PDB file of C-alpha atoms in Angstrom:
ATOM      1  CA  GLN A   1      -5.627   9.357 -16.430  1.00 86.00           C
ATOM      2  CA  VAL A   2      -4.175   8.105 -13.145  1.00 93.00           C
ATOM      3  CA  ARG A   3      -2.820   4.704 -12.475  1.00 95.00           C
ATOM      4  CA  LEU A   4      -1.347   2.959  -9.417  1.00 95.00           C
ATOM      5  CA  VAL A   5       1.097   0.087  -9.895  1.00 93.00           C
ATOM      6  CA  GLU A   6       2.280  -2.215  -7.153  1.00 93.00           C
ATOM      7  CA  PRO A   7       5.529  -4.042  -7.900  1.00 90.00           C
ATOM      8  CA  GLY A   8       7.310  -6.032  -5.226  1.00 88.00           C
ATOM      9  CA  GLY A   9       5.118  -9.022  -4.405  1.00 94.00           C
ATOM     10  CA  GLY A  10       6.303 -12.555  -4.401  1.00 95.00           C
ATOM     11  CA  LEU A  11       7.063 -15.659  -2.460  1.00 97.00           C
ATOM     12  CA  VAL A  12       8.959 -15.436   0.777  1.00 97.00           C
ATOM     13  CA  GLN A  13       9.693 -17.858   3.641  1.00 97.00           C
ATOM     14  CA  PRO A  14       8.284 -17.361   7.109  1.00 98.00           C
ATOM     15  CA  GLY A  15      10.384 -14.895   8.979  1.00 98.00           C
ATOM     16  CA  GLY A  16      11.601 -13.291   5.869  1.00 98.00           C
ATOM     17  CA  SER A  17      11.146  -9.737   4.514  1.00 98.00           C
ATOM     18  CA  LEU A  18       9.641  -8.174   1.493  1.00 97.00           C
ATOM     19  CA  ARG A  19       9.191  -4.630   0.358  1.00 97.00           C
ATOM     20  CA  LEU A  20       6.220  -3.527  -1.719  1.00 97.00           C
ATOM     21  CA  SER A  21       5.978  -0.343  -3.788  1.00 97.00           C
ATOM     22  CA  CYS A  22       2.999   1.559  -5.083  1.00 96.00           C
ATOM     23  CA  VAL A  23       3.779   4.097  -7.732  1.00 96.00           C
ATOM     24  CA  ALA A  24       1.237   6.666  -8.815  1.00 96.00           C
ATOM     25  CA  SER A  25       1.444   8.039 -12.332  1.00 95.00           C
ATOM     26  CA  GLY A  26      -0.548  10.238 -14.615  1.00 94.00           C
ATOM     27  CA  SER A  27      -1.821  13.716 -14.558  1.00 93.00           C
ATOM     28  CA  ILE A  28      -1.544  14.315 -10.838  1.00 94.00           C
ATOM     29  CA  PHE A  29      -1.575  17.583  -8.915  1.00 91.00           C
ATOM     30  CA  ARG A  30      -1.304  16.136  -5.429  1.00 92.00           C
ATOM     31  CA  VAL A  31      -1.294  12.743  -3.661  1.00 94.00           C
ATOM     32  CA  ASN A  32      -2.873  12.959  -0.276  1.00 94.00           C
ATOM     33  CA  GLY A  33      -3.307   9.920   1.935  1.00 96.00           C
ATOM     34  CA  MET A  34      -2.007   6.531   0.816  1.00 96.00           C
ATOM     35  CA  THR A  35      -2.917   3.115   2.217  1.00 97.00           C
ATOM     36  CA  TRP A  36      -2.146  -0.553   1.972  1.00 98.00           C
ATOM     37  CA  SER A  37      -4.795  -3.209   2.415  1.00 98.00           C
ATOM     38  CA  ARG A  38      -4.821  -6.880   1.958  1.00 98.00           C
ATOM     39  CA  GLN A  39      -7.308  -9.624   1.240  1.00 98.00           C
ATOM     40  CA  ALA A  40      -6.831 -13.343   1.716  1.00 96.00           C
ATOM     41  CA  PRO A  41      -9.141 -15.965   0.185  1.00 91.00           C
ATOM     42  CA  GLY A  42     -12.376 -16.265   2.159  1.00 93.00           C
ATOM     43  CA  LYS A  43     -11.617 -13.273   4.285  1.00 95.00           C
ATOM     44  CA  GLN A  44     -12.640  -9.653   4.288  1.00 96.00           C
ATOM     45  CA  ARG A  45     -10.325  -7.020   3.118  1.00 97.00           C
ATOM     46  CA  GLU A  46      -8.122  -5.711   5.935  1.00 97.00           C
ATOM     47  CA  LEU A  47      -6.657  -2.321   6.215  1.00 98.00           C
ATOM     48  CA  VAL A  48      -2.908  -2.768   6.918  1.00 98.00           C
ATOM     49  CA  ALA A  49      -1.313   0.624   7.062  1.00 98.00           C
ATOM     50  CA  THR A  50      -1.974   4.249   6.206  1.00 98.00           C
ATOM     51  CA  ILE A  51       0.140   7.319   5.748  1.00 98.00           C
ATOM     52  CA  THR A  52      -0.969  10.885   5.418  1.00 96.00           C
ATOM     53  CA  SER A  53       0.525  13.445   3.143  1.00 92.00           C
ATOM     54  CA  GLY A  54       2.401  14.798   6.133  1.00 91.00           C
ATOM     55  CA  GLY A  55       3.848  11.358   6.983  1.00 94.00           C
ATOM     56  CA  ILE A  56       1.652  10.362   9.892  1.00 97.00           C
ATOM     57  CA  THR A  57       1.216   6.579   9.981  1.00 98.00           C
ATOM     58  CA  ASN A  58      -1.182   4.069  11.381  1.00 98.00           C
ATOM     59  CA  TYR A  59      -1.043   0.234  11.407  1.00 98.00           C
ATOM     60  CA  ALA A  60      -3.298  -2.634  12.011  1.00 98.00           C
ATOM     61  CA  ASP A  61      -2.660  -4.445  15.239  1.00 98.00           C
ATOM     62  CA  SER A  62      -1.829  -7.586  13.290  1.00 97.00           C
ATOM     63  CA  VAL A  63       1.195  -5.943  11.598  1.00 98.00           C
ATOM     64  CA  LYS A  64       2.307  -3.294  14.054  1.00 97.00           C
ATOM     65  CA  GLY A  65       5.915  -3.711  14.899  1.00 97.00           C
ATOM     66  CA  ARG A  66       6.667  -5.756  11.802  1.00 98.00           C
ATOM     67  CA  PHE A  67       5.511  -3.580   8.883  1.00 98.00           C
ATOM     68  CA  THR A  68       6.563  -0.063   8.088  1.00 98.00           C
ATOM     69  CA  ILE A  69       4.868   2.298   5.649  1.00 98.00           C
ATOM     70  CA  SER A  70       6.663   5.214   4.106  1.00 97.00           C
ATOM     71  CA  ARG A  71       6.384   7.534   1.163  1.00 96.00           C
ATOM     72  CA  ASP A  72       8.463   9.530  -1.288  1.00 95.00           C
ATOM     73  CA  ASN A  73       6.451  12.442  -2.423  1.00 93.00           C
ATOM     74  CA  ALA A  74       8.838  13.349  -5.228  1.00 92.00           C
ATOM     75  CA  LYS A  75       8.399   9.902  -6.685  1.00 94.00           C
ATOM     76  CA  LYS A  76       4.662   9.663  -5.857  1.00 94.00           C
ATOM     77  CA  THR A  77       5.401   6.338  -4.297  1.00 95.00           C
ATOM     78  CA  VAL A  78       4.380   4.587  -1.061  1.00 96.00           C
ATOM     79  CA  TYR A  79       6.324   1.642   0.327  1.00 97.00           C
ATOM     80  CA  LEU A  80       5.402  -1.193   2.696  1.00 98.00           C
ATOM     81  CA  GLN A  81       8.389  -2.871   4.274  1.00 98.00           C
ATOM     82  CA  MET A  82       7.270  -6.181   5.649  1.00 98.00           C
ATOM     83  CA  ASN A  83       9.501  -7.986   8.167  1.00 98.00           C
ATOM     84  CA  ARG A  84       9.072 -11.208  10.164  1.00 98.00           C
ATOM     85  CA  LEU A  85       6.472 -12.356   7.651  1.00 98.00           C
ATOM     86  CA  GLU A  86       4.071 -15.139   8.719  1.00 97.00           C
ATOM     87  CA  PRO A  87       1.915 -17.498   6.731  1.00 97.00           C
ATOM     88  CA  GLU A  88      -1.076 -15.448   7.931  1.00 96.00           C
ATOM     89  CA  ASP A  89       0.262 -12.529   6.018  1.00 98.00           C
ATOM     90  CA  THR A  90      -0.384 -14.298   2.709  1.00 98.00           C
ATOM     91  CA  ALA A  91      -2.819 -12.218   0.723  1.00 98.00           C
ATOM     92  CA  VAL A  92      -3.274  -9.968  -2.255  1.00 97.00           C
ATOM     93  CA  TYR A  93      -1.970  -6.549  -1.233  1.00 98.00           C
ATOM     94  CA  CYS A  94      -3.480  -3.413  -2.805  1.00 97.00           C
ATOM     95  CA  CYS A  95      -2.570   0.185  -2.411  1.00 97.00           C
ATOM     96  CA  ASN A  96      -4.879   3.061  -2.750  1.00 96.00           C
ATOM     97  CA  ALA A  97      -4.358   6.804  -2.775  1.00 96.00           C
ATOM     98  CA  ASP A  98      -6.469   9.888  -2.590  1.00 96.00           C
ATOM     99  CA  ILE A  99      -5.390  11.935  -5.602  1.00 95.00           C
ATOM    100  CA  MET A 100      -6.155  15.435  -6.864  1.00 94.00           C
ATOM    101  CA  ARG A 101      -5.991  15.316 -10.665  1.00 93.00           C
ATOM    102  CA  LEU A 102      -4.151  18.098 -12.425  1.00 90.00           C
ATOM    103  CA  GLY A 103      -6.493  20.594 -13.935  1.00 89.00           C
ATOM    104  CA  VAL A 104      -9.671  18.722 -13.099  1.00 85.00           C
ATOM    105  CA  SER A 105     -10.810  19.281  -9.539  1.00 82.00           C
ATOM    106  CA  LEU A 106      -9.537  19.978  -6.006  1.00 84.00           C
ATOM    107  CA  LYS A 107     -11.677  17.168  -4.719  1.00 90.00           C
ATOM    108  CA  PRO A 108      -9.554  14.118  -4.134  1.00 92.00           C
ATOM    109  CA  VAL A 109     -10.553  10.845  -5.795  1.00 94.00           C
ATOM    110  CA  THR A 110      -9.568   7.440  -4.440  1.00 96.00           C
ATOM    111  CA  TYR A 111      -7.666   5.281  -6.884  1.00 96.00           C
ATOM    112  CA  TRP A 112      -6.829   1.637  -6.445  1.00 96.00           C
ATOM    113  CA  GLY A 113      -3.975  -0.428  -7.605  1.00 96.00           C
ATOM    114  CA  GLN A 114      -4.587  -3.805  -9.177  1.00 95.00           C
ATOM    115  CA  GLY A 115      -2.983  -5.717  -6.374  1.00 96.00           C
ATOM    116  CA  THR A 116       0.048  -7.894  -5.918  1.00 97.00           C
ATOM    117  CA  GLN A 117       0.254 -11.436  -4.447  1.00 97.00           C
ATOM    118  CA  VAL A 118       2.309 -11.964  -1.380  1.00 98.00           C
ATOM    119  CA  THR A 119       2.758 -15.587  -0.344  1.00 98.00           C
ATOM    120  CA  VAL A 120       4.496 -16.578   2.829  1.00 98.00           C
ATOM    121  CA  SER A 121       5.438 -20.263   2.776  1.00 96.00           C
ATOM    122  CA  SER A 122       8.309 -22.643   3.399  1.00 92.00           C
TER     123      SER A 122
END
C-alpha cells in the first residue's frame, strides 16, 4: 500500500512563513510528478505548484514569487515553502503524487494525501 502524509500545517500570522511536507511511503518503485493544491471553504480546489521527477516547477499566479516547491527523491518527499503568507492563502492543502508501485505495474497511479489545514490570521 501507498500513503501520503502532509505534516507542517498550522496557524501563522500574515506575512509569516510556513513549510509543508508531503512524505510518500509504502511499496514504491518510483515517484513521478508531485503537486500541491489547496481548497478554501466555498471555493474550488486550486492547483498551487507542481514539480516533475526532474525538478521542473510550475506555480499558480497567486503564489508565484512567494511559494517554492522542492523535492528530495531519496526521502520521497515534496516540500512547499510558503513565504509572505496572506489571509487569502488560508485553505486545506493537499499533496498528490503519481506513483509507480513496486512489483505491480509501470503505470503511475495518482495518490492523494489527507490534507493539512493552513490558517493565516492575526
